[in-house]
Coordinates of C-alpha atoms in Angstrom, one line a residue:
X5 CA 71.5 13.4 130.3
X6 CA 71.5 10.2 132.4
X7 CA 74.6 8.0 132.2
X8 CA 76.0 5.0 130.4
X9 CA 76.8 1.7 132.1
X10 CA 77.7 -1.7 131.2
X11 CA 74.4 -3.5 130.7
X12 CA 75.7 -6.3 133.0
X13 CA 75.1 -5.8 136.7
X14 CA 78.2 -5.1 138.8
X15 CA 79.3 -6.1 142.3
X16 CA 79.0 -2.5 143.5
X17 CA 75.2 -2.8 143.2
X18 CA 75.0 -5.9 145.5
X19 CA 77.6 -4.7 148.0
X20 CA 76.3 -1.1 148.4
X21 CA 75.5 0.0 152.0
X22 CA 72.6 2.0 150.6
X23 CA 69.3 0.6 149.2
X24 CA 69.4 0.4 145.4
X25 CA 66.9 -0.7 142.8
X26 CA 66.6 -0.8 139.1
X27 CA 63.1 0.1 137.8
X28 CA 61.9 -0.5 134.3
X29 CA 60.7 2.2 132.1
X30 CA 57.1 1.0 132.8
X31 CA 57.6 1.1 136.5
X32 CA 58.4 -2.5 137.4
X33 CA 61.2 -3.5 139.8
X34 CA 63.9 -5.2 137.8
X35 CA 66.4 -5.7 140.7
X36 CA 66.9 -4.8 144.3
X37 CA 70.1 -5.0 146.2
X38 CA 70.4 -6.9 149.5
X39 CA 70.5 -3.7 151.6
X40 CA 67.0 -2.7 150.2
X41 CA 65.6 -6.2 150.7
X42 CA 66.9 -6.1 154.3
X43 CA 65.3 -2.7 154.9
X44 CA 62.0 -3.8 153.6
X45 CA 62.0 -7.2 155.2
X46 CA 61.3 -8.8 151.8
X47 CA 63.1 -11.3 149.6
X48 CA 64.4 -10.5 146.2
X49 CA 61.8 -12.9 144.6
X50 CA 59.1 -11.0 146.4
X51 CA 60.2 -7.7 144.8
X52 CA 61.4 -8.6 141.3
X53 CA 58.8 -8.1 138.6
X54 CA 56.3 -6.3 140.9
X55 CA 55.3 -2.6 140.5
X56 CA 57.8 -0.3 142.2
X57 CA 54.8 1.6 143.6
X58 CA 54.0 -1.4 145.8
X59 CA 56.9 -0.6 148.2
X60 CA 56.0 3.1 148.5
X61 CA 53.6 4.7 151.0
X62 CA 50.2 5.3 149.3
X63 CA 50.5 9.0 149.9
X64 CA 53.8 9.1 148.0
X65 CA 53.0 6.8 145.0
X66 CA 51.6 9.5 142.8
X67 CA 54.6 11.8 143.2
X68 CA 57.0 9.0 142.4
X69 CA 55.0 8.0 139.3
X70 CA 55.2 11.5 138.0
X71 CA 58.9 11.6 138.5
X72 CA 59.3 8.3 136.6
X73 CA 57.1 9.6 133.8
X74 CA 59.1 12.8 133.5
X75 CA 62.3 10.8 133.1
X76 CA 60.8 8.5 130.5
X77 CA 59.6 11.6 128.6
X78 CA 63.1 13.1 128.8
X79 CA 61.9 16.1 130.8
X80 CA 64.3 15.4 133.6
X81 CA 67.4 13.2 133.7
X82 CA 67.6 12.8 137.5
X83 CA 65.9 13.9 140.7
X84 CA 66.0 13.6 144.5
X85 CA 62.8 13.2 146.4
X86 CA 61.8 12.4 150.0
X87 CA 59.3 9.6 150.4
X88 CA 58.2 6.7 152.6
X89 CA 58.8 3.0 151.9
X90 CA 56.7 0.2 153.4
X91 CA 58.1 -2.8 155.3
X92 CA 56.6 -6.2 155.3
X93 CA 54.8 -5.5 158.6
X94 CA 53.1 -2.4 157.1
X95 CA 55.3 0.1 159.0
X96 CA 56.9 2.9 157.0
X97 CA 60.3 4.6 157.0
X98 CA 61.6 7.7 155.3
X99 CA 64.2 7.7 152.5
X100 CA 65.7 10.3 150.2
X101 CA 65.5 8.7 146.7
X102 CA 67.8 9.8 144.0
X103 CA 66.6 8.7 140.6
X104 CA 68.7 8.7 137.4
X105 CA 68.0 7.5 133.9
X106 CA 70.4 4.8 132.7
X107 CA 71.3 4.5 129.0
X108 CA 73.1 1.8 127.1
X109 CA 76.1 2.3 124.7
X110 CA 73.6 3.0 122.0
X111 CA 72.2 5.9 124.1
X112 CA 68.8 4.1 124.3
X113 CA 67.1 4.4 127.7
X114 CA 67.5 1.1 129.6
X115 CA 66.0 1.6 133.1
X116 CA 66.0 4.0 136.1
X117 CA 68.3 3.5 139.0
X118 CA 67.1 4.5 142.4
X119 CA 69.5 5.1 145.3
X120 CA 67.8 5.3 148.7
X121 CA 69.4 7.1 151.6
X122 CA 67.8 6.2 155.0
X123 CA 66.7 9.5 156.5
X124 CA 64.1 8.0 158.8
X125 CA 65.7 9.0 162.1
X126 CA 66.2 12.6 160.8
X127 CA 62.6 12.8 159.7
X128 CA 61.3 11.4 162.9
X129 CA 63.3 13.9 164.9
X130 CA 62.0 16.6 162.5
X131 CA 58.4 15.4 162.9
X132 CA 58.8 15.3 166.7
X133 CA 60.1 18.9 166.6
X134 CA 57.2 19.9 164.4
X135 CA 54.7 18.3 166.8
X136 CA 56.4 20.0 169.7
X137 CA 56.3 23.4 167.9
X138 CA 52.7 22.7 166.9
X139 CA 51.8 21.9 170.5
X140 CA 53.7 25.0 171.6
X141 CA 51.8 27.1 169.0
X142 CA 48.5 25.6 170.1
X143 CA 49.3 26.3 173.7
X144 CA 50.2 29.8 172.9
X145 CA 47.0 30.3 170.9
X146 CA 45.0 28.9 173.8
X147 CA 46.7 31.3 176.2
X148 CA 46.2 34.3 173.8
X149 CA 42.5 33.2 173.3
X150 CA 42.0 33.0 177.1
X151 CA 43.6 36.4 177.6
X152 CA 41.4 37.9 174.8
X153 CA 38.3 36.4 176.3
X154 CA 39.3 37.7 179.8
X155 CA 39.7 41.2 178.3
X156 CA 36.3 40.9 176.7
X157 CA 34.9 39.8 180.0
X158 CA 36.3 42.8 181.7
X159 CA 34.7 45.0 179.1
X160 CA 31.4 43.2 179.6
X161 CA 31.6 43.7 183.3
X162 CA 32.3 47.4 182.9
X163 CA 29.5 47.9 180.4
X164 CA 27.0 45.8 182.4
X165 CA 27.6 48.1 185.4
X166 CA 26.0 50.9 183.3
X167 CA 23.2 48.8 181.7
X168 CA 19.9 49.8 183.4
X169 CA 17.4 47.7 181.4
X170 CA 17.2 44.0 180.5
X171 CA 17.5 44.9 176.8
X172 CA 20.6 47.0 177.5
X173 CA 22.1 44.0 179.4
X174 CA 21.3 41.6 176.5
X175 CA 22.9 44.0 174.0
X176 CA 26.1 44.2 176.0
X177 CA 26.4 40.4 176.5
X178 CA 25.6 39.5 172.9
X179 CA 27.7 42.2 171.3
X180 CA 30.8 41.4 173.3
X181 CA 30.1 37.7 174.0
X182 CA 29.5 36.6 170.4
X183 CA 32.7 38.4 169.3
X184 CA 34.7 36.6 172.0
X185 CA 33.3 33.2 171.0
X186 CA 33.5 33.9 167.2
X187 CA 29.8 33.0 167.0
X188 CA 27.5 33.9 164.1
X189 CA 24.3 34.6 166.1
X190 CA 22.9 34.5 169.6
X191 CA 19.9 35.4 171.7
X192 CA 18.9 36.2 175.3
X193 CA 15.6 34.7 176.4
X194 CA 14.2 35.9 179.7
X195 CA 11.4 34.3 181.7
X196 CA 8.9 36.8 182.9
X197 CA 7.0 36.8 186.2
X198 CA 3.9 35.3 184.4
X199 CA 6.0 32.4 183.2
X200 CA 6.2 33.3 179.5
X201 CA 9.6 33.5 177.9
X202 CA 10.6 36.6 175.9
X203 CA 13.5 36.8 173.5
X204 CA 15.0 40.2 174.3
X205 CA 17.5 40.4 171.4
X206 CA 18.5 37.9 168.7
X207 CA 21.3 39.4 166.5
X208 CA 22.4 37.3 163.6
X209 CA 19.3 35.3 163.0
X210 CA 17.1 35.8 159.9
X211 CA 14.1 37.9 160.9
X212 CA 11.6 35.5 159.3
X213 CA 13.0 32.6 161.4
X214 CA 13.3 34.2 164.8
X215 CA 10.1 36.4 164.7
X216 CA 7.7 33.4 165.4
X217 CA 9.8 32.4 168.4
X218 CA 10.0 35.8 170.1
X219 CA 7.6 34.8 172.9
X220 CA 6.7 31.3 174.0
X221 CA 5.6 29.3 177.1
X222 CA 8.3 27.4 179.1
X223 CA 6.7 24.1 177.9
X224 CA 7.6 24.7 174.3
X225 CA 9.7 22.2 172.5
X226 CA 12.7 24.6 172.1
X227 CA 16.3 24.3 173.3
X228 CA 15.9 27.6 175.2
X229 CA 12.8 26.4 176.9
X230 CA 14.4 23.0 177.8
X231 CA 17.5 24.8 179.0
X232 CA 15.3 27.0 181.3
X233 CA 13.3 24.1 182.6
X234 CA 16.2 21.8 183.3
X235 CA 18.9 24.4 184.1
X236 CA 21.3 22.3 182.0
X237 CA 23.8 23.4 179.3
X238 CA 22.6 22.0 175.9
X239 CA 25.1 21.6 173.1
X240 CA 24.3 20.3 169.6
X241 CA 27.5 20.1 167.5
X242 CA 25.9 19.1 164.3
X243 CA 22.8 19.8 162.3
X244 CA 21.7 16.1 162.4
X245 CA 21.8 16.0 166.2
X246 CA 19.8 19.2 166.5
X247 CA 17.3 18.1 163.9
X248 CA 16.8 14.8 165.8
X249 CA 16.1 16.7 169.0
X250 CA 13.9 19.4 167.5
X251 CA 12.5 18.3 164.2
X252 CA 9.7 20.9 164.2
X253 CA 11.9 24.0 164.6
X254 CA 12.0 26.0 161.4
X255 CA 15.6 27.2 162.0
X256 CA 17.0 23.7 162.2
X257 CA 18.4 23.8 158.7
X258 CA 19.8 27.3 159.0
X259 CA 22.9 26.6 161.2
X260 CA 25.0 23.6 162.2
X261 CA 26.0 24.2 165.8
X262 CA 23.6 25.3 168.6
X263 CA 24.2 26.0 172.3
X264 CA 21.8 27.0 175.0
X265 CA 23.3 28.1 178.3
X266 CA 21.2 28.5 181.5
X267 CA 21.3 32.0 183.2
X268 CA 21.1 31.4 186.9
X269 CA 21.0 33.4 190.1
X270 CA 21.4 31.1 193.0
X271 CA 19.0 28.3 192.5
X272 CA 16.7 30.3 190.1
X273 CA 17.0 30.0 186.3
X274 CA 16.2 33.4 184.9
X275 CA 16.5 32.5 181.2
X276 CA 18.8 31.2 178.6
X277 CA 21.7 32.5 176.6
X278 CA 21.8 31.1 173.0
X279 CA 24.9 30.8 170.8
X280 CA 24.8 29.6 167.2
X281 CA 27.4 28.8 164.6
X282 CA 26.7 28.4 160.9
X283 CA 29.3 25.7 160.6
X284 CA 30.0 22.5 162.6
X285 CA 32.1 23.5 165.6
X286 CA 33.6 21.5 168.4
X287 CA 32.6 23.2 171.6
X288 CA 35.6 22.7 173.9
X289 CA 35.7 22.6 177.7
X290 CA 37.2 26.1 177.6
X291 CA 34.3 27.3 175.4
X292 CA 31.7 25.8 177.7
X293 CA 33.3 27.3 180.8
X294 CA 33.4 30.7 179.1
X295 CA 29.8 30.4 178.0
X296 CA 28.7 29.6 181.5
X297 CA 30.7 32.5 182.9
X298 CA 29.1 34.8 180.3
X299 CA 25.6 33.5 181.2
X300 CA 26.3 34.1 184.9
X301 CA 27.3 37.7 184.3
X302 CA 24.2 38.2 182.2
X303 CA 21.9 36.7 184.8
X304 CA 23.3 38.9 187.6
X305 CA 23.0 42.0 185.4
X306 CA 19.4 41.0 184.4
X307 CA 18.5 40.6 188.1
X308 CA 19.9 44.1 188.8
X309 CA 18.0 45.5 185.8
X310 CA 14.8 44.0 187.0
X311 CA 15.2 45.4 190.5
X312 CA 16.0 48.8 189.0
X313 CA 12.9 48.7 186.8
X314 CA 10.8 47.7 189.8
X315 CA 12.3 50.5 191.9
X316 CA 11.7 53.0 189.1
X317 CA 8.0 51.9 188.8
X318 CA 7.6 52.2 192.6
X319 CA 9.3 55.6 192.5
X320 CA 7.1 56.8 189.7
X321 CA 4.0 55.6 191.5
X322 CA 5.1 57.5 194.6
X323 CA 5.8 60.6 192.6
X324 CA 2.4 60.5 191.0
X325 CA 0.8 60.1 194.4
X326 CA 2.8 63.0 195.8
X327 CA 2.0 65.2 192.8
X328 CA -1.7 64.4 193.1
X329 CA -1.8 65.0 196.9
X330 CA 0.2 68.3 196.5
X331 CA -2.1 69.5 193.7
X332 CA -5.3 68.6 195.7
X333 CA -4.1 70.2 198.9
X334 CA -2.8 73.4 197.3
X335 CA -6.2 74.8 196.5
X336 CA -7.7 74.5 200.0
X337 CA -4.5 75.8 201.6
X338 CA -4.6 78.8 199.2
X339 CA -8.2 79.4 200.3
X340 CA -7.1 79.2 203.9
X341 CA -4.4 81.7 203.3
X342 CA -6.8 84.1 201.7
X343 CA -9.2 83.6 204.5
X344 CA -6.5 84.5 207.1
X345 CA -5.7 87.7 205.2
X346 CA -9.4 88.6 205.1
X347 CA -9.7 88.0 208.8
X348 CA -6.7 90.2 209.5
X349 CA -8.2 93.0 207.4
X350 CA -11.6 92.7 209.1
X351 CA -10.4 92.6 212.7
X352 CA -11.6 95.5 214.8
X353 CA -9.4 98.2 216.2
X354 CA -8.0 97.9 219.7
X355 CA -6.2 95.1 221.7
X356 CA -8.8 92.5 220.8
X357 CA -8.5 93.1 217.1
X358 CA -4.7 93.1 217.4
X359 CA -4.7 89.6 218.9
X360 CA -7.0 88.5 216.0
X361 CA -4.6 90.0 213.4
X362 CA -1.6 88.4 215.0
X363 CA -3.2 85.0 214.9
X364 CA -4.4 85.5 211.4
X365 CA -0.9 86.5 210.3
X366 CA 0.6 83.4 211.9
X367 CA -2.1 81.3 210.2
X368 CA -1.3 82.9 206.8
X369 CA 2.4 82.4 207.3
X370 CA 1.9 78.8 208.2
X371 CA -0.3 78.1 205.2
X372 CA 2.1 79.9 202.8
X373 CA 4.9 77.7 204.2
X374 CA 2.8 74.6 203.6
X375 CA 2.0 75.8 200.1
X376 CA 5.7 76.3 199.4
X377 CA 6.5 72.8 200.7
X378 CA 3.8 71.4 198.4
X379 CA 5.3 73.3 195.5
X380 CA 8.6 71.8 196.3
X381 CA 7.1 68.4 196.2
X382 CA 5.6 69.1 192.8
X383 CA 8.9 70.5 191.5
X384 CA 10.8 67.5 192.8
X385 CA 8.4 65.1 191.2
X386 CA 8.7 67.0 187.9
X387 CA 12.5 66.9 188.0
X388 CA 12.5 63.2 189.0
X389 CA 10.3 62.3 186.1
X390 CA 12.6 64.4 183.8
X391 CA 9.6 66.5 182.7
X392 CA 10.8 69.9 183.8
X393 CA 9.7 72.4 181.2
X394 CA 11.6 75.7 180.8
X395 CA 10.3 78.8 179.1
X396 CA 13.5 80.0 177.6
X397 CA 14.0 83.7 176.6
X398 CA 16.9 86.1 176.7
X399 CA 17.2 88.1 179.9
X400 CA 19.7 90.6 181.4
X401 CA 21.6 88.7 184.0
X402 CA 22.5 91.8 186.1
X403 CA 18.7 92.7 186.2
X404 CA 18.0 89.2 187.6
X405 CA 20.4 89.3 190.5
X406 CA 19.4 92.9 191.3
X407 CA 15.8 91.8 191.6
X408 CA 16.8 88.8 193.8
X409 CA 18.9 91.0 196.1
X410 CA 16.1 93.5 196.4
X411 CA 13.6 90.8 197.5
X412 CA 16.0 89.5 200.1
X413 CA 17.3 92.8 201.4
X414 CA 14.7 93.2 204.2
X415 CA 15.5 89.8 205.6
X416 CA 19.2 90.6 205.6
X417 CA 18.6 93.8 207.3
X418 CA 16.3 92.1 209.9
X419 CA 19.2 89.6 210.7
X420 CA 21.7 92.4 210.7
X421 CA 23.7 90.9 207.8
X422 CA 25.5 92.7 205.0
X423 CA 24.2 91.7 201.6
X424 CA 26.6 92.5 198.7
X425 CA 25.8 92.4 195.0
X426 CA 28.5 92.1 192.4
X427 CA 27.0 92.4 188.9
X428 CA 28.9 92.1 185.6
X429 CA 28.6 95.8 185.1
X430 CA 27.6 95.6 181.4
X431 CA 24.7 94.3 179.4
X432 CA 24.5 90.6 178.8
X433 CA 21.4 88.7 177.9
X434 CA 21.4 85.0 178.5
X435 CA 18.7 82.5 177.4
X436 CA 17.0 81.2 180.5
X437 CA 13.7 80.6 182.3
X438 CA 13.7 83.7 184.4
X439 CA 11.2 82.4 186.9
X440 CA 13.1 79.1 187.4
X441 CA 16.5 80.9 187.6
X442 CA 15.1 83.3 190.2
X443 CA 13.8 80.3 192.1
X444 CA 17.3 78.7 192.2
X445 CA 19.0 81.9 193.2
X446 CA 16.4 82.6 195.9
X447 CA 16.8 79.2 197.4
X448 CA 20.6 79.6 197.6
X449 CA 20.5 83.2 199.0
X450 CA 17.7 82.2 201.4
X451 CA 19.9 79.4 202.8
X452 CA 22.9 81.7 203.1
X453 CA 20.8 84.3 205.1
X454 CA 19.3 81.5 207.2
X455 CA 22.7 79.9 208.2
X456 CA 24.8 83.1 208.6
X457 CA 25.1 84.5 212.1
X458 CA 24.4 88.2 213.0
X459 CA 27.0 90.5 211.6
X460 CA 28.0 88.2 208.8
X461 CA 28.1 88.8 205.1
X462 CA 26.3 87.3 202.1
X463 CA 27.5 88.0 198.5
X464 CA 25.6 87.5 195.3
X465 CA 27.9 87.7 192.3
X466 CA 28.0 87.0 188.6
X467 CA 31.0 86.5 186.3
X468 CA 31.8 85.1 182.9
X469 CA 33.3 81.6 182.8
X470 CA 34.3 80.7 179.2
X471 CA 31.1 79.9 177.3
X472 CA 29.1 80.1 180.5
X473 CA 27.8 82.6 183.0
X474 CA 28.6 81.7 186.6
X475 CA 26.2 82.8 189.4
X476 CA 27.6 82.5 193.0
X477 CA 26.2 82.9 196.5
X478 CA 28.9 83.2 199.2
X479 CA 28.4 83.5 203.0
X480 CA 30.5 83.8 206.1
X481 CA 28.5 81.2 208.0
X482 CA 29.7 78.2 210.0
X483 CA 30.4 76.1 206.9
X484 CA 29.5 72.5 206.0
X485 CA 31.3 69.5 207.3
X486 CA 33.3 67.6 204.6
X487 CA 31.3 64.4 205.1
X488 CA 28.0 66.2 204.3
X489 CA 29.2 67.9 201.1
X490 CA 28.6 64.9 198.8
X491 CA 25.0 64.5 199.9
X492 CA 23.9 68.2 199.8
X493 CA 22.0 67.8 196.5
X494 CA 20.4 64.4 197.4
X495 CA 16.6 64.4 197.6
X496 CA 15.0 64.7 201.1
X497 CA 18.4 65.0 202.7
X498 CA 19.2 67.5 205.5
X499 CA 22.2 67.7 207.8
X500 CA 21.5 66.5 211.3
X501 CA 22.0 69.9 212.7
X502 CA 19.0 71.4 210.9
X503 CA 16.6 68.4 210.9
X504 CA 13.0 69.2 211.7
X505 CA 12.6 72.1 209.2
X506 CA 11.9 72.0 205.5
X507 CA 11.6 69.1 203.1
X508 CA 15.2 68.7 202.2
X509 CA 14.3 69.3 198.5
X510 CA 15.6 72.9 198.0
X511 CA 19.1 72.1 196.8
X512 CA 17.8 69.1 194.8
X513 CA 15.4 71.4 193.0
X514 CA 18.2 74.0 192.4
X515 CA 20.4 71.3 190.9
X516 CA 17.5 70.1 188.6
X517 CA 16.8 73.7 187.4
X518 CA 20.5 74.3 186.7
X519 CA 21.0 71.0 184.8
X520 CA 17.8 71.7 183.0
X521 CA 19.5 74.9 181.6
X522 CA 22.5 72.8 180.6
X523 CA 24.7 73.9 183.4
X524 CA 26.4 72.5 186.5
X525 CA 26.3 73.3 190.2
X526 CA 29.2 73.4 192.6
X527 CA 29.8 73.9 196.3
X528 CA 32.9 74.8 198.3
X529 CA 32.8 75.1 202.1
X530 CA 35.3 75.4 205.0
X531 CA 34.2 75.1 208.6
X532 CA 34.4 78.4 210.5
X533 CA 35.0 80.3 207.2
X534 CA 31.8 80.0 205.2
X535 CA 30.2 78.4 202.1
X536 CA 30.1 79.2 198.4
X537 CA 27.5 77.8 196.1
X538 CA 27.9 78.5 192.4
X539 CA 26.3 77.3 189.2
X540 CA 26.8 77.9 185.5
X541 CA 24.4 78.2 182.6
X542 CA 25.5 78.5 178.9
X543 CA 25.5 81.8 177.2
X544 CA 24.2 80.1 174.0
X545 CA 21.0 78.2 174.3
X546 CA 21.6 74.4 174.4
X547 CA 20.2 72.8 171.3
X548 CA 18.7 69.8 173.0
X549 CA 16.9 71.9 175.7
X550 CA 13.5 73.5 175.6

């Protein structure tokens, strides 16, 4: 509604402790009281007749104009609004402006009166509090971001410990690292022994852009190549800076922020970790430190992966050599064994012939032992190369252990040992490679007979164990020391007490055969009591086994 006043100014206006002004309907200053003039540092003659917007902060002029317009149009009669006024020196201060439309006795609008309450101190305190809160929030965000990144780094460290190849390493670092940095794309470029640089993985980049850059010489004009050559962190925080440095790169217009981080081990630069953002980003000191840490982890894991691959290649070459040697030697040894058997049969009667037969039998036994050792080498090479082939078919498990017991009964009798057999007692056919399963059981029962003293006992048993069949060989021998148990199934390993005999491959081969069937092998031993070896194989044929 506004209010009516005497059209003549009163003393209250001039003597008011608050800033007051009369503003015409078209927005010009008609009057200003002394308090307002003092606050602005301007004389009355410098204000009268000038646009009221001149004394307001530029950011607040439009809002004030809209308020005045709404009053002129009769939409509102009064309002209160916070805004900033400008002093003569250009500084600003906050006021709460209450505006009211003034009408004459004829009810015609005359002007707008503005009463200004100085709230500058309150607003400054409020702004300071907001700045403090904003700083506190920013600090909290930085702490939370650092904690999140540290958690990511722990995940990366854990997963890198299981990464065996350079590509697996790159996948871990890029998957977790890009997420921690909120990056849009990245790459791992590794310099090979021949000097060329290979990009192992580059998630996030358009295929048509990254494909031509998959492999390049270290002299190439690329940020990754320059990073590898100089060992320096390269950061390009805008498309223009990147384009100036690398005008020929086809990807220059695709993204806006590019980072290349050297991956170093000691003084050697193994390659570069690339990180890319589609938008302009400020790469902070915390970002750079995290990127360098990430690249360091990647470099160390890549070095381990390289060493692992080199060791695998050397092992494969050794296995191939052993397999070839074993294969080439087996035929002449077999011929030697047959020759010894022939000599034994052809030896004449009498003492002279007996001596020939004894020597021939020793020769035959020695060659058969050598053939068995060669066969162990071949089996171990096959298991090591993960190429063990099993001819699976359903067989009666009781029949298998009965056959094994029958074969070893003479040796048990010779050593004056009691050999016990504990079958299931009912028909159960289990899918297995009968020959390989017999080989594993023969190895275990052979060891039990070998290391059990005269008068002892060896038990061959079978039992159901959930979805598995459990075979066990238990003896009453001297037992195995606790420190030797973890290494029993290691390749070429033998306890010190029995060194000098065998290849140390028997239990390794048993473990390979059992795992080839989809089972597990176990050992339990107590010094002075005996040892129990057992293994399981599934009753149902494993789907991923052949």
